[in-house]
Amino acid sequence: MLRLTFLGTSAAMPTLHRNLSGLAVRHGRESYLVDCGEGTQRQIIRYGSGFDLTAIFFTHFHADHYIGAIGFLRTLSMLGREAPLDIYGPKPARKLLQGILFVGTDPLSFDVRIHEVEPGEPVRRDGATFTPFPVVHRIAAVGWQMCEDERPGRFHPDRARAAGVPEGPLWGELQRGRTVTLPGGRVVAPEGVVDGRRRGRTVVVSGDTRPCDATVVAARGADLLVHECTFGDAEQARAVETTHSTAREAGRTARAAGVSRLVLTHLSTRYDADPSPLLAQAAEEYPGAIEVARDGLVLELPLPD
Ligand SMILES: [Zn+2]
Ligand SMILES: [Zn+2]
């Protein structure tokens, strides 16, 4: 399973309909948050994405992206959580999070492991690798590329039978890509019985950024790009000034990267009620599947084959 739940899709200020940044990602046994703006814990309750987090990935430390972690971790502690929680983020993750999470408060019921990441240094999680990439924002900021591990190739029972391999544990060995020895001593290699390994899914989250090459490289051929689009064409100068992207620029980035799907998020309050101009402007640049996220949007990403 690879499911994304958009918990907050507003930039800078919450509105009646949109909370500050937060994205829940559920993948196999792991449950992640990407950013945790104020009010994220209520959004998790509202949309049922679950408190059973294994890690939080921060893109940067503007207040609208992390303040929600303070109260949320307190709640997890009150609920008696014991499992450690990993937190990843760029500088100054350690200094800043240690200051707000632990100083002057009762200790939490669980360990928080803060990992300050450098762009390009991959983070291994169960079944996937997360790589932070350097984006262009007013302060140190990264986007996150999530690459699911490859899966074994398709197994062909008819070919296994034709090769004289009896149904049973030997099939499993072949499926895992191992050469097997039959009871009679003959050796059968997995090639010809099992197809080549299948690629996993790739999801890229831009975080707050001007359009940049690093995002294009990280999102090359991705199944999904979640890109910020704080502004529309009318606010192009403002986008440059505040180091954000317009919807059109997000569309260009998605096209340059050749992604399969684009979801726009992090909207200025002026597009809260009607994001249709943003959708139209991005669609002029990007011909693929595209939508503007709303709070509560759930996406299930199917396997590529
Ligand atoms: Zn922001
Ligand atoms: Zn920001």
PDB file of C-alpha atoms and ligand atoms in Angstrom:
ATOM      1  CA  MET A   1       0.000   0.000   0.000  1.00  0.00           C
ATOM      2  CA  LEU A   2       1.115   3.516  -0.761  1.00  0.00           C
ATOM      3  CA  ARG A   3      -1.440   6.063   0.367  1.00  0.00           C
ATOM      4  CA  LEU A   4      -1.129   9.823   0.721  1.00  0.00           C
ATOM      5  CA  THR A   5      -3.547  11.876   2.808  1.00  0.00           C
ATOM      6  CA  PHE A   6      -3.314  15.639   2.419  1.00  0.00           C
ATOM      7  CA  LEU A   7      -3.789  17.059   5.917  1.00  0.00           C
ATOM      8  CA  GLY A   8      -3.033  20.693   5.183  1.00  0.00           C
ATOM      9  CA  THR A   9      -2.830  22.536   1.860  1.00  0.00           C
ATOM     10  CA  SER A  10      -2.682  26.221   2.787  1.00  0.00           C
ATOM     11  CA  ALA A  11       0.420  28.417   2.644  1.00  0.00           C
ATOM     12  CA  ALA A  12       1.459  30.581   5.583  1.00  0.00           C
ATOM     13  CA  MET A  13      -2.003  30.985   7.192  1.00  0.00           C
ATOM     14  CA  PRO A  14      -4.774  28.491   7.859  1.00  0.00           C
ATOM     15  CA  THR A  15      -8.210  29.194   6.403  1.00  0.00           C
ATOM     16  CA  LEU A  16     -11.640  27.824   7.184  1.00  0.00           C
ATOM     17  CA  HIS A  17     -11.128  25.026   4.653  1.00  0.00           C
ATOM     18  CA  ARG A  18      -7.370  24.549   4.566  1.00  0.00           C
ATOM     19  CA  ASN A  19      -4.924  23.791   7.353  1.00  0.00           C
ATOM     20  CA  LEU A  20      -1.188  24.496   7.323  1.00  0.00           C
ATOM     21  CA  SER A  21       1.212  22.061   5.657  1.00  0.00           C
ATOM     22  CA  GLY A  22       0.986  18.375   6.522  1.00  0.00           C
ATOM     23  CA  LEU A  23       1.001  15.222   4.407  1.00  0.00           C
ATOM     24  CA  ALA A  24       0.497  11.699   5.739  1.00  0.00           C
ATOM     25  CA  VAL A  25       2.145   8.867   3.804  1.00  0.00           C
ATOM     26  CA  ARG A  26       1.373   5.243   4.614  1.00  0.00           C
ATOM     27  CA  HIS A  27       3.607   2.643   3.023  1.00  0.00           C
ATOM     28  CA  GLY A  28       3.624  -0.988   4.147  1.00  0.00           C
ATOM     29  CA  ARG A  29       4.509  -1.075   7.844  1.00  0.00           C
ATOM     30  CA  GLU A  30       5.626   2.555   7.891  1.00  0.00           C
ATOM     31  CA  SER A  31       3.545   5.648   8.585  1.00  0.00           C
ATOM     32  CA  TYR A  32       5.059   9.048   7.881  1.00  0.00           C
ATOM     33  CA  LEU A  33       4.309  12.721   8.078  1.00  0.00           C
ATOM     34  CA  VAL A  34       5.905  15.197   5.708  1.00  0.00           C
ATOM     35  CA  ASP A  35       5.827  18.502   7.607  1.00  0.00           C
ATOM     36  CA  CYS A  36       3.573  19.161  10.570  1.00  0.00           C
ATOM     37  CA  GLY A  37       2.004  22.609  10.581  1.00  0.00           C
ATOM     38  CA  GLU A  38      -0.095  23.901  13.472  1.00  0.00           C
ATOM     39  CA  GLY A  39      -3.301  21.910  13.831  1.00  0.00           C
ATOM     40  CA  THR A  40      -1.991  18.804  12.063  1.00  0.00           C
ATOM     41  CA  GLN A  41      -3.032  16.471  14.888  1.00  0.00           C
ATOM     42  CA  ARG A  42      -6.686  17.476  14.534  1.00  0.00           C
ATOM     43  CA  GLN A  43      -6.444  16.916  10.785  1.00  0.00           C
ATOM     44  CA  ILE A  44      -5.088  13.412  11.418  1.00  0.00           C
ATOM     45  CA  ILE A  45      -8.146  12.713  13.575  1.00  0.00           C
ATOM     46  CA  ARG A  46     -10.502  14.301  11.060  1.00  0.00           C
ATOM     47  CA  TYR A  47      -9.188  12.324   8.086  1.00  0.00           C
ATOM     48  CA  GLY A  48      -8.258   9.140   9.952  1.00  0.00           C
ATOM     49  CA  SER A  49      -4.688   8.847   8.724  1.00  0.00           C
ATOM     50  CA  GLY A  50      -3.555   7.443  12.087  1.00  0.00           C
ATOM     51  CA  PHE A  51      -1.364   8.410  15.060  1.00  0.00           C
ATOM     52  CA  ASP A  52       0.902   5.370  14.570  1.00  0.00           C
ATOM     53  CA  LEU A  53       3.738   7.386  13.037  1.00  0.00           C
ATOM     54  CA  THR A  54       7.157   5.890  12.490  1.00  0.00           C
ATOM     55  CA  ALA A  55       8.883   9.047  11.202  1.00  0.00           C
ATOM     56  CA  ILE A  56       8.410  12.722  10.403  1.00  0.00           C
ATOM     57  CA  PHE A  57      10.218  14.332   7.475  1.00  0.00           C
ATOM     58  CA  PHE A  58      10.552  18.111   7.540  1.00  0.00           C
ATOM     59  CA  THR A  59      11.237  20.125   4.398  1.00  0.00           C
ATOM     60  CA  HIS A  60      12.308  23.258   6.307  1.00  0.00           C
ATOM     61  CA  PHE A  61      11.648  25.177   9.462  1.00  0.00           C
ATOM     62  CA  HIS A  62       9.304  27.987   8.619  1.00  0.00           C
ATOM     63  CA  ALA A  63       6.677  28.094  11.352  1.00  0.00           C
ATOM     64  CA  ASP A  64       3.816  26.991   9.105  1.00  0.00           C
ATOM     65  CA  HIS A  65       5.606  23.666   8.507  1.00  0.00           C
ATOM     66  CA  TYR A  66       6.648  22.463  11.973  1.00  0.00           C
ATOM     67  CA  ILE A  67       4.891  24.191  14.887  1.00  0.00           C
ATOM     68  CA  GLY A  68       2.264  21.437  14.981  1.00  0.00           C
ATOM     69  CA  ALA A  69       4.888  18.939  16.149  1.00  0.00           C
ATOM     70  CA  ILE A  70       5.049  20.491  19.632  1.00  0.00           C
ATOM     71  CA  GLY A  71       1.488  19.649  20.630  1.00  0.00           C
ATOM     72  CA  PHE A  72       1.284  16.501  18.566  1.00  0.00           C
ATOM     73  CA  LEU A  73       4.256  14.849  20.293  1.00  0.00           C
ATOM     74  CA  ARG A  74       2.731  15.811  23.678  1.00  0.00           C
ATOM     75  CA  THR A  75      -0.463  14.046  22.637  1.00  0.00           C
ATOM     76  CA  LEU A  76       1.436  10.915  21.605  1.00  0.00           C
ATOM     77  CA  SER A  77       3.134  10.983  25.007  1.00  0.00           C
ATOM     78  CA  MET A  78      -0.182  11.317  26.850  1.00  0.00           C
ATOM     79  CA  LEU A  79      -1.441   8.332  24.878  1.00  0.00           C
ATOM     80  CA  GLY A  80       1.521   6.394  26.291  1.00  0.00           C
ATOM     81  CA  ARG A  81       3.498   5.888  23.115  1.00  0.00           C
ATOM     82  CA  GLU A  82       6.651   3.861  23.705  1.00  0.00           C
ATOM     83  CA  ALA A  83       8.036   3.318  20.202  1.00  0.00           C
ATOM     84  CA  PRO A  84      10.829   5.719  19.265  1.00  0.00           C
ATOM     85  CA  LEU A  85      10.055   8.333  16.638  1.00  0.00           C
ATOM     86  CA  ASP A  86      12.549   9.385  13.971  1.00  0.00           C
ATOM     87  CA  ILE A  87      12.545  12.980  12.803  1.00  0.00           C
ATOM     88  CA  TYR A  88      14.490  14.057   9.712  1.00  0.00           C
ATOM     89  CA  GLY A  89      15.086  17.585   8.551  1.00  0.00           C
ATOM     90  CA  PRO A  90      17.684  20.023   7.252  1.00  0.00           C
ATOM     91  CA  LYS A  91      19.619  22.442   9.463  1.00  0.00           C
ATOM     92  CA  PRO A  92      18.877  23.652  12.094  1.00  0.00           C
ATOM     93  CA  ALA A  93      16.726  20.604  12.862  1.00  0.00           C
ATOM     94  CA  ARG A  94      18.655  19.473  15.914  1.00  0.00           C
ATOM     95  CA  LYS A  95      19.037  22.821  17.648  1.00  0.00           C
ATOM     96  CA  LEU A  96      15.547  23.994  16.878  1.00  0.00           C
ATOM     97  CA  LEU A  97      13.637  20.793  17.631  1.00  0.00           C
ATOM     98  CA  GLN A  98      15.571  20.071  20.814  1.00  0.00           C
ATOM     99  CA  GLY A  99      14.687  23.574  21.965  1.00  0.00           C
ATOM    100  CA  ILE A 100      10.974  23.342  21.365  1.00  0.00           C
ATOM    101  CA  LEU A 101      10.314  19.666  22.068  1.00  0.00           C
ATOM    102  CA  PHE A 102      12.207  19.091  25.283  1.00  0.00           C
ATOM    103  CA  VAL A 103      13.041  22.310  27.090  1.00  0.00           C
ATOM    104  CA  GLY A 104      10.965  23.197  30.154  1.00  0.00           C
ATOM    105  CA  THR A 105       8.456  20.398  29.672  1.00  0.00           C
ATOM    106  CA  ASP A 106       7.869  16.977  31.180  1.00  0.00           C
ATOM    107  CA  PRO A 107       9.836  14.299  29.391  1.00  0.00           C
ATOM    108  CA  LEU A 108       8.063  12.472  26.590  1.00  0.00           C
ATOM    109  CA  SER A 109       7.089   8.833  27.068  1.00  0.00           C
ATOM    110  CA  PHE A 110       9.150   7.808  24.030  1.00  0.00           C
ATOM    111  CA  ASP A 111      12.497   8.568  22.438  1.00  0.00           C
ATOM    112  CA  VAL A 112      12.659  11.175  19.692  1.00  0.00           C
ATOM    113  CA  ARG A 113      15.625  10.630  17.408  1.00  0.00           C
ATOM    114  CA  ILE A 114      16.467  13.808  15.523  1.00  0.00           C
ATOM    115  CA  HIS A 115      18.461  13.321  12.327  1.00  0.00           C
ATOM    116  CA  GLU A 116      19.836  16.445  10.705  1.00  0.00           C
ATOM    117  CA  VAL A 117      20.162  15.640   7.016  1.00  0.00           C
ATOM    118  CA  GLU A 118      22.346  16.975   4.228  1.00  0.00           C
ATOM    119  CA  PRO A 119      20.947  17.081   0.687  1.00  0.00           C
ATOM    120  CA  GLY A 120      21.846  13.925  -1.223  1.00  0.00           C
ATOM    121  CA  GLU A 121      22.301  11.756   1.897  1.00  0.00           C
ATOM    122  CA  PRO A 122      19.735   8.968   1.622  1.00  0.00           C
ATOM    123  CA  VAL A 123      17.644   7.799   4.565  1.00  0.00           C
ATOM    124  CA  ARG A 124      16.744   4.099   4.618  1.00  0.00           C
ATOM    125  CA  ARG A 125      13.293   3.113   5.871  1.00  0.00           C
ATOM    126  CA  ASP A 126      11.451  -0.197   5.605  1.00  0.00           C
ATOM    127  CA  GLY A 127      10.902  -0.843   1.907  1.00  0.00           C
ATOM    128  CA  ALA A 128      11.921   2.589   0.656  1.00  0.00           C
ATOM    129  CA  THR A 129      14.722   5.136   0.483  1.00  0.00           C
ATOM    130  CA  PHE A 130      14.127   8.831   1.183  1.00  0.00           C
ATOM    131  CA  THR A 131      16.604  11.253  -0.347  1.00  0.00           C
ATOM    132  CA  PRO A 132      16.551  14.959   0.508  1.00  0.00           C
ATOM    133  CA  PHE A 133      17.418  17.285  -2.374  1.00  0.00           C
ATOM    134  CA  PRO A 134      18.378  20.958  -2.178  1.00  0.00           C
ATOM    135  CA  VAL A 135      15.621  23.384  -3.153  1.00  0.00           C
ATOM    136  CA  VAL A 136      15.616  27.167  -3.425  1.00  0.00           C
ATOM    137  CA  HIS A 137      13.884  28.956  -0.542  1.00  0.00           C
ATOM    138  CA  ARG A 138      14.672  31.820   1.816  1.00  0.00           C
ATOM    139  CA  ILE A 139      16.157  29.470   4.401  1.00  0.00           C
ATOM    140  CA  ALA A 140      17.791  26.017   4.222  1.00  0.00           C
ATOM    141  CA  ALA A 141      15.156  23.765   2.690  1.00  0.00           C
ATOM    142  CA  VAL A 142      14.943  20.369   1.027  1.00  0.00           C
ATOM    143  CA  GLY A 143      12.474  18.430  -1.023  1.00  0.00           C
ATOM    144  CA  TRP A 144      12.032  14.703  -0.363  1.00  0.00           C
ATOM    145  CA  GLN A 145      12.244  11.937  -2.947  1.00  0.00           C
ATOM    146  CA  MET A 146      10.727   8.647  -1.790  1.00  0.00           C
ATOM    147  CA  CYS A 147      11.853   5.642  -3.853  1.00  0.00           C
ATOM    148  CA  GLU A 148      10.199   2.335  -3.102  1.00  0.00           C
ATOM    149  CA  ASP A 149      12.473  -0.725  -3.290  1.00  0.00           C
ATOM    150  CA  GLU A 150      12.352  -2.907  -6.407  1.00  0.00           C
ATOM    151  CA  ARG A 151      10.124  -5.940  -6.253  1.00  0.00           C
ATOM    152  CA  PRO A 152      10.888  -9.473  -7.507  1.00  0.00           C
ATOM    153  CA  GLY A 153       9.917 -10.113 -11.114  1.00  0.00           C
ATOM    154  CA  ARG A 154       6.770 -11.950 -12.169  1.00  0.00           C
ATOM    155  CA  PHE A 155       6.967 -15.717 -11.633  1.00  0.00           C
ATOM    156  CA  HIS A 156       5.770 -18.037 -14.430  1.00  0.00           C
ATOM    157  CA  PRO A 157       4.484 -21.348 -12.956  1.00  0.00           C
ATOM    158  CA  ASP A 158       4.076 -22.884 -16.436  1.00  0.00           C
ATOM    159  CA  ARG A 159       7.737 -22.315 -17.220  1.00  0.00           C
ATOM    160  CA  ALA A 160       8.794 -23.688 -13.819  1.00  0.00           C
ATOM    161  CA  ARG A 161       6.773 -26.842 -14.469  1.00  0.00           C
ATOM    162  CA  ALA A 162       8.216 -27.159 -17.987  1.00  0.00           C
ATOM    163  CA  ALA A 163      11.701 -26.919 -16.466  1.00  0.00           C
ATOM    164  CA  GLY A 164      10.794 -29.844 -14.202  1.00  0.00           C
ATOM    165  CA  VAL A 165      10.702 -27.879 -10.935  1.00  0.00           C
ATOM    166  CA  PRO A 166       8.103 -29.397  -8.581  1.00  0.00           C
ATOM    167  CA  GLU A 167       5.633 -26.996  -6.993  1.00  0.00           C
ATOM    168  CA  GLY A 168       6.729 -26.134  -3.440  1.00  0.00           C
ATOM    169  CA  PRO A 169       9.637 -24.443  -1.661  1.00  0.00           C
ATOM    170  CA  LEU A 170      11.811 -24.480  -4.795  1.00  0.00           C
ATOM    171  CA  TRP A 171       9.311 -22.163  -6.507  1.00  0.00           C
ATOM    172  CA  GLY A 172       9.765 -19.698  -3.680  1.00  0.00           C
ATOM    173  CA  GLU A 173      13.547 -19.866  -4.085  1.00  0.00           C
ATOM    174  CA  LEU A 174      13.272 -19.135  -7.801  1.00  0.00           C
ATOM    175  CA  GLN A 175      10.877 -16.269  -7.083  1.00  0.00           C
ATOM    176  CA  ARG A 176      13.485 -14.737  -4.800  1.00  0.00           C
ATOM    177  CA  GLY A 177      15.958 -14.908  -7.681  1.00  0.00           C
ATOM    178  CA  ARG A 178      17.970 -17.901  -6.428  1.00  0.00           C
ATOM    179  CA  THR A 179      19.264 -20.812  -8.519  1.00  0.00           C
ATOM    180  CA  VAL A 180      17.858 -24.151  -7.339  1.00  0.00           C
ATOM    181  CA  THR A 181      19.065 -27.757  -7.526  1.00  0.00           C
ATOM    182  CA  LEU A 182      16.403 -30.339  -8.304  1.00  0.00           C
ATOM    183  CA  PRO A 183      16.230 -33.666  -6.396  1.00  0.00           C
ATOM    184  CA  GLY A 184      17.897 -35.368  -9.393  1.00  0.00           C
ATOM    185  CA  GLY A 185      20.840 -32.933  -9.242  1.00  0.00           C
ATOM    186  CA  ARG A 186      19.899 -30.771 -12.215  1.00  0.00           C
ATOM    187  CA  VAL A 187      20.357 -27.029 -11.711  1.00  0.00           C
ATOM    188  CA  VAL A 188      17.687 -24.478 -12.746  1.00  0.00           C
ATOM    189  CA  ALA A 189      18.443 -20.752 -12.825  1.00  0.00           C
ATOM    190  CA  PRO A 190      15.730 -18.137 -12.158  1.00  0.00           C
ATOM    191  CA  GLU A 191      16.217 -16.508 -15.563  1.00  0.00           C
ATOM    192  CA  GLY A 192      13.581 -17.777 -17.928  1.00  0.00           C
ATOM    193  CA  VAL A 193      11.264 -18.676 -15.042  1.00  0.00           C
ATOM    194  CA  VAL A 194      11.110 -15.267 -13.351  1.00  0.00           C
ATOM    195  CA  ASP A 195      11.036 -11.926 -15.170  1.00  0.00           C
ATOM    196  CA  GLY A 196      13.459  -9.135 -14.273  1.00  0.00           C
ATOM    197  CA  ARG A 197      12.934  -7.196 -11.074  1.00  0.00           C
ATOM    198  CA  ARG A 198      10.114  -4.646 -11.140  1.00  0.00           C
ATOM    199  CA  ARG A 199      10.661  -1.023 -10.260  1.00  0.00           C
ATOM    200  CA  GLY A 200       9.022   0.478  -7.184  1.00  0.00           C
ATOM    201  CA  ARG A 201       7.008   3.683  -7.022  1.00  0.00           C
ATOM    202  CA  THR A 202       8.564   7.115  -6.664  1.00  0.00           C
ATOM    203  CA  VAL A 203       6.904  10.060  -4.948  1.00  0.00           C
ATOM    204  CA  VAL A 204       8.553  13.478  -4.779  1.00  0.00           C
ATOM    205  CA  VAL A 205       7.505  16.322  -2.479  1.00  0.00           C
ATOM    206  CA  SER A 206       8.983  19.710  -3.385  1.00  0.00           C
ATOM    207  CA  GLY A 207       8.424  21.569  -0.128  1.00  0.00           C
ATOM    208  CA  ASP A 208       8.561  25.373  -0.407  1.00  0.00           C
ATOM    209  CA  THR A 209      10.743  26.384  -3.345  1.00  0.00           C
ATOM    210  CA  ARG A 210      11.301  28.406  -6.465  1.00  0.00           C
ATOM    211  CA  PRO A 211      11.219  26.117  -9.515  1.00  0.00           C
ATOM    212  CA  CYS A 212      14.671  24.500  -9.664  1.00  0.00           C
ATOM    213  CA  ASP A 213      16.761  21.890 -11.466  1.00  0.00           C
ATOM    214  CA  ALA A 214      17.166  19.797  -8.317  1.00  0.00           C
ATOM    215  CA  THR A 215      13.420  19.146  -8.270  1.00  0.00           C
ATOM    216  CA  VAL A 216      13.444  18.205 -11.958  1.00  0.00           C
ATOM    217  CA  VAL A 217      16.304  15.750 -11.393  1.00  0.00           C
ATOM    218  CA  ALA A 218      14.754  14.223  -8.254  1.00  0.00           C
ATOM    219  CA  ALA A 219      11.341  13.885  -9.921  1.00  0.00           C
ATOM    220  CA  ARG A 220      12.598  12.460 -13.236  1.00  0.00           C
ATOM    221  CA  GLY A 221      10.006   9.857 -14.296  1.00  0.00           C
ATOM    222  CA  ALA A 222       8.330   9.893 -10.854  1.00  0.00           C
ATOM    223  CA  ASP A 223       4.873   8.415 -10.386  1.00  0.00           C
ATOM    224  CA  LEU A 224       3.797  11.508  -8.467  1.00  0.00           C
ATOM    225  CA  LEU A 225       5.145  14.992  -7.891  1.00  0.00           C
ATOM    226  CA  VAL A 226       3.592  17.013  -5.076  1.00  0.00           C
ATOM    227  CA  HIS A 227       4.662  20.572  -5.826  1.00  0.00           C
ATOM    228  CA  GLU A 228       3.938  23.799  -4.037  1.00  0.00           C
ATOM    229  CA  CYS A 229       2.000  26.441  -5.976  1.00  0.00           C
ATOM    230  CA  THR A 230       1.611  29.369  -3.641  1.00  0.00           C
ATOM    231  CA  PHE A 231       0.726  31.811  -6.396  1.00  0.00           C
ATOM    232  CA  GLY A 232      -0.826  32.295  -9.832  1.00  0.00           C
ATOM    233  CA  ASP A 233       0.380  34.221 -12.886  1.00  0.00           C
ATOM    234  CA  ALA A 234      -0.864  37.512 -11.408  1.00  0.00           C
ATOM    235  CA  GLU A 235       1.572  37.174  -8.482  1.00  0.00           C
ATOM    236  CA  GLN A 236       4.679  36.158 -10.469  1.00  0.00           C
ATOM    237  CA  ALA A 237       6.805  38.959  -8.972  1.00  0.00           C
ATOM    238  CA  ARG A 238       5.619  38.071  -5.502  1.00  0.00           C
ATOM    239  CA  ALA A 239       6.594  34.416  -6.093  1.00  0.00           C
ATOM    240  CA  VAL A 240      10.162  35.488  -6.932  1.00  0.00           C
ATOM    241  CA  GLU A 241      10.313  37.873  -4.005  1.00  0.00           C
ATOM    242  CA  THR A 242       9.105  35.311  -1.453  1.00  0.00           C
ATOM    243  CA  THR A 243      10.938  32.344  -3.077  1.00  0.00           C
ATOM    244  CA  HIS A 244       7.824  30.371  -3.891  1.00  0.00           C
ATOM    245  CA  SER A 245       6.459  28.906  -7.157  1.00  0.00           C
ATOM    246  CA  THR A 246       3.502  29.772  -9.301  1.00  0.00           C
ATOM    247  CA  ALA A 247       1.196  27.027 -10.536  1.00  0.00           C
ATOM    248  CA  ARG A 248       2.564  27.580 -14.053  1.00  0.00           C
ATOM    249  CA  GLU A 249       6.115  27.081 -12.816  1.00  0.00           C
ATOM    250  CA  ALA A 250       5.086  23.913 -11.007  1.00  0.00           C
ATOM    251  CA  GLY A 251       3.538  22.706 -14.278  1.00  0.00           C
ATOM    252  CA  ARG A 252       6.777  23.414 -16.152  1.00  0.00           C
ATOM    253  CA  THR A 253       8.786  21.525 -13.545  1.00  0.00           C
ATOM    254  CA  ALA A 254       6.449  18.529 -13.823  1.00  0.00           C
ATOM    255  CA  ARG A 255       6.732  18.543 -17.616  1.00  0.00           C
ATOM    256  CA  ALA A 256      10.543  18.859 -17.562  1.00  0.00           C
ATOM    257  CA  ALA A 257      10.740  15.914 -15.153  1.00  0.00           C
ATOM    258  CA  GLY A 258       8.269  13.818 -17.154  1.00  0.00           C
ATOM    259  CA  VAL A 259       6.268  12.814 -14.078  1.00  0.00           C
ATOM    260  CA  SER A 260       3.104  10.723 -14.412  1.00  0.00           C
ATOM    261  CA  ARG A 261       1.022  12.835 -12.094  1.00  0.00           C
ATOM    262  CA  LEU A 262       1.134  16.291 -10.524  1.00  0.00           C
ATOM    263  CA  VAL A 263      -0.634  17.449  -7.374  1.00  0.00           C
ATOM    264  CA  LEU A 264      -0.465  21.134  -6.455  1.00  0.00           C
ATOM    265  CA  THR A 265      -0.543  22.214  -2.821  1.00  0.00           C
ATOM    266  CA  HIS A 266       0.449  25.073  -0.450  1.00  0.00           C
ATOM    267  CA  LEU A 267      -2.039  27.628  -1.814  1.00  0.00           C
ATOM    268  CA  SER A 268      -2.131  31.304  -0.974  1.00  0.00           C
ATOM    269  CA  THR A 269      -5.331  32.296   0.849  1.00  0.00           C
ATOM    270  CA  ARG A 270      -6.487  34.226  -2.241  1.00  0.00           C
ATOM    271  CA  TYR A 271      -7.040  30.872  -4.027  1.00  0.00           C
ATOM    272  CA  ASP A 272      -8.643  29.170  -1.045  1.00  0.00           C
ATOM    273  CA  ALA A 273     -12.195  29.299  -2.315  1.00  0.00           C
ATOM    274  CA  ASP A 274     -11.481  28.923  -6.013  1.00  0.00           C
ATOM    275  CA  PRO A 275      -8.213  27.253  -7.039  1.00  0.00           C
ATOM    276  CA  SER A 276      -9.396  26.772 -10.646  1.00  0.00           C
ATOM    277  CA  PRO A 277      -7.090  29.499 -12.079  1.00  0.00           C
ATOM    278  CA  LEU A 278      -4.094  27.637 -10.620  1.00  0.00           C
ATOM    279  CA  LEU A 279      -5.233  24.372 -12.173  1.00  0.00           C
ATOM    280  CA  ALA A 280      -5.742  26.028 -15.572  1.00  0.00           C
ATOM    281  CA  GLN A 281      -2.348  27.768 -15.545  1.00  0.00           C
ATOM    282  CA  ALA A 282      -0.458  24.602 -14.549  1.00  0.00           C
ATOM    283  CA  ALA A 283      -2.378  22.558 -17.140  1.00  0.00           C
ATOM    284  CA  GLU A 284      -1.213  24.916 -19.903  1.00  0.00           C
ATOM    285  CA  GLU A 285       2.348  23.791 -19.134  1.00  0.00           C
ATOM    286  CA  TYR A 286       1.869  20.186 -18.078  1.00  0.00           C
ATOM    287  CA  PRO A 287      -0.178  17.763 -20.202  1.00  0.00           C
ATOM    288  CA  GLY A 288      -0.442  14.906 -17.672  1.00  0.00           C
ATOM    289  CA  ALA A 289      -2.839  14.106 -14.831  1.00  0.00           C
ATOM    290  CA  ILE A 290      -3.065  17.092 -12.535  1.00  0.00           C
ATOM    291  CA  GLU A 291      -5.108  18.262  -9.586  1.00  0.00           C
ATOM    292  CA  VAL A 292      -5.099  20.859  -6.841  1.00  0.00           C
ATOM    293  CA  ALA A 293      -5.032  19.205  -3.431  1.00  0.00           C
ATOM    294  CA  ARG A 294      -7.646  19.964  -0.816  1.00  0.00           C
ATOM    295  CA  ASP A 295      -7.533  19.006   2.839  1.00  0.00           C
ATOM    296  CA  GLY A 296      -8.676  15.405   3.139  1.00  0.00           C
ATOM    297  CA  LEU A 297      -7.655  14.385  -0.373  1.00  0.00           C
ATOM    298  CA  VAL A 298      -6.560  10.727  -0.313  1.00  0.00           C
ATOM    299  CA  LEU A 299      -4.439   9.264  -3.119  1.00  0.00           C
ATOM    300  CA  GLU A 300      -3.681   5.569  -3.446  1.00  0.00           C
ATOM    301  CA  LEU A 301      -0.778   5.014  -5.803  1.00  0.00           C
ATOM    302  CA  PRO A 302      -1.151   1.762  -7.740  1.00  0.00           C
ATOM    303  CA  LEU A 303       1.850  -0.429  -8.505  1.00  0.00           C
ATOM    304  CA  PRO A 304       3.325   0.471 -11.896  1.00  0.00           C
ATOM    305  CA  ASP A 305       2.723  -3.075 -13.274  1.00  0.00           C
TER     306      ASP A 305
HETATM  307 ZN    ZN B   1       5.251  27.289   3.612  1.00  0.00          ZN
HETATM  308 ZN    ZN B   2       8.683  28.282   3.717  1.00  0.00          ZN
END
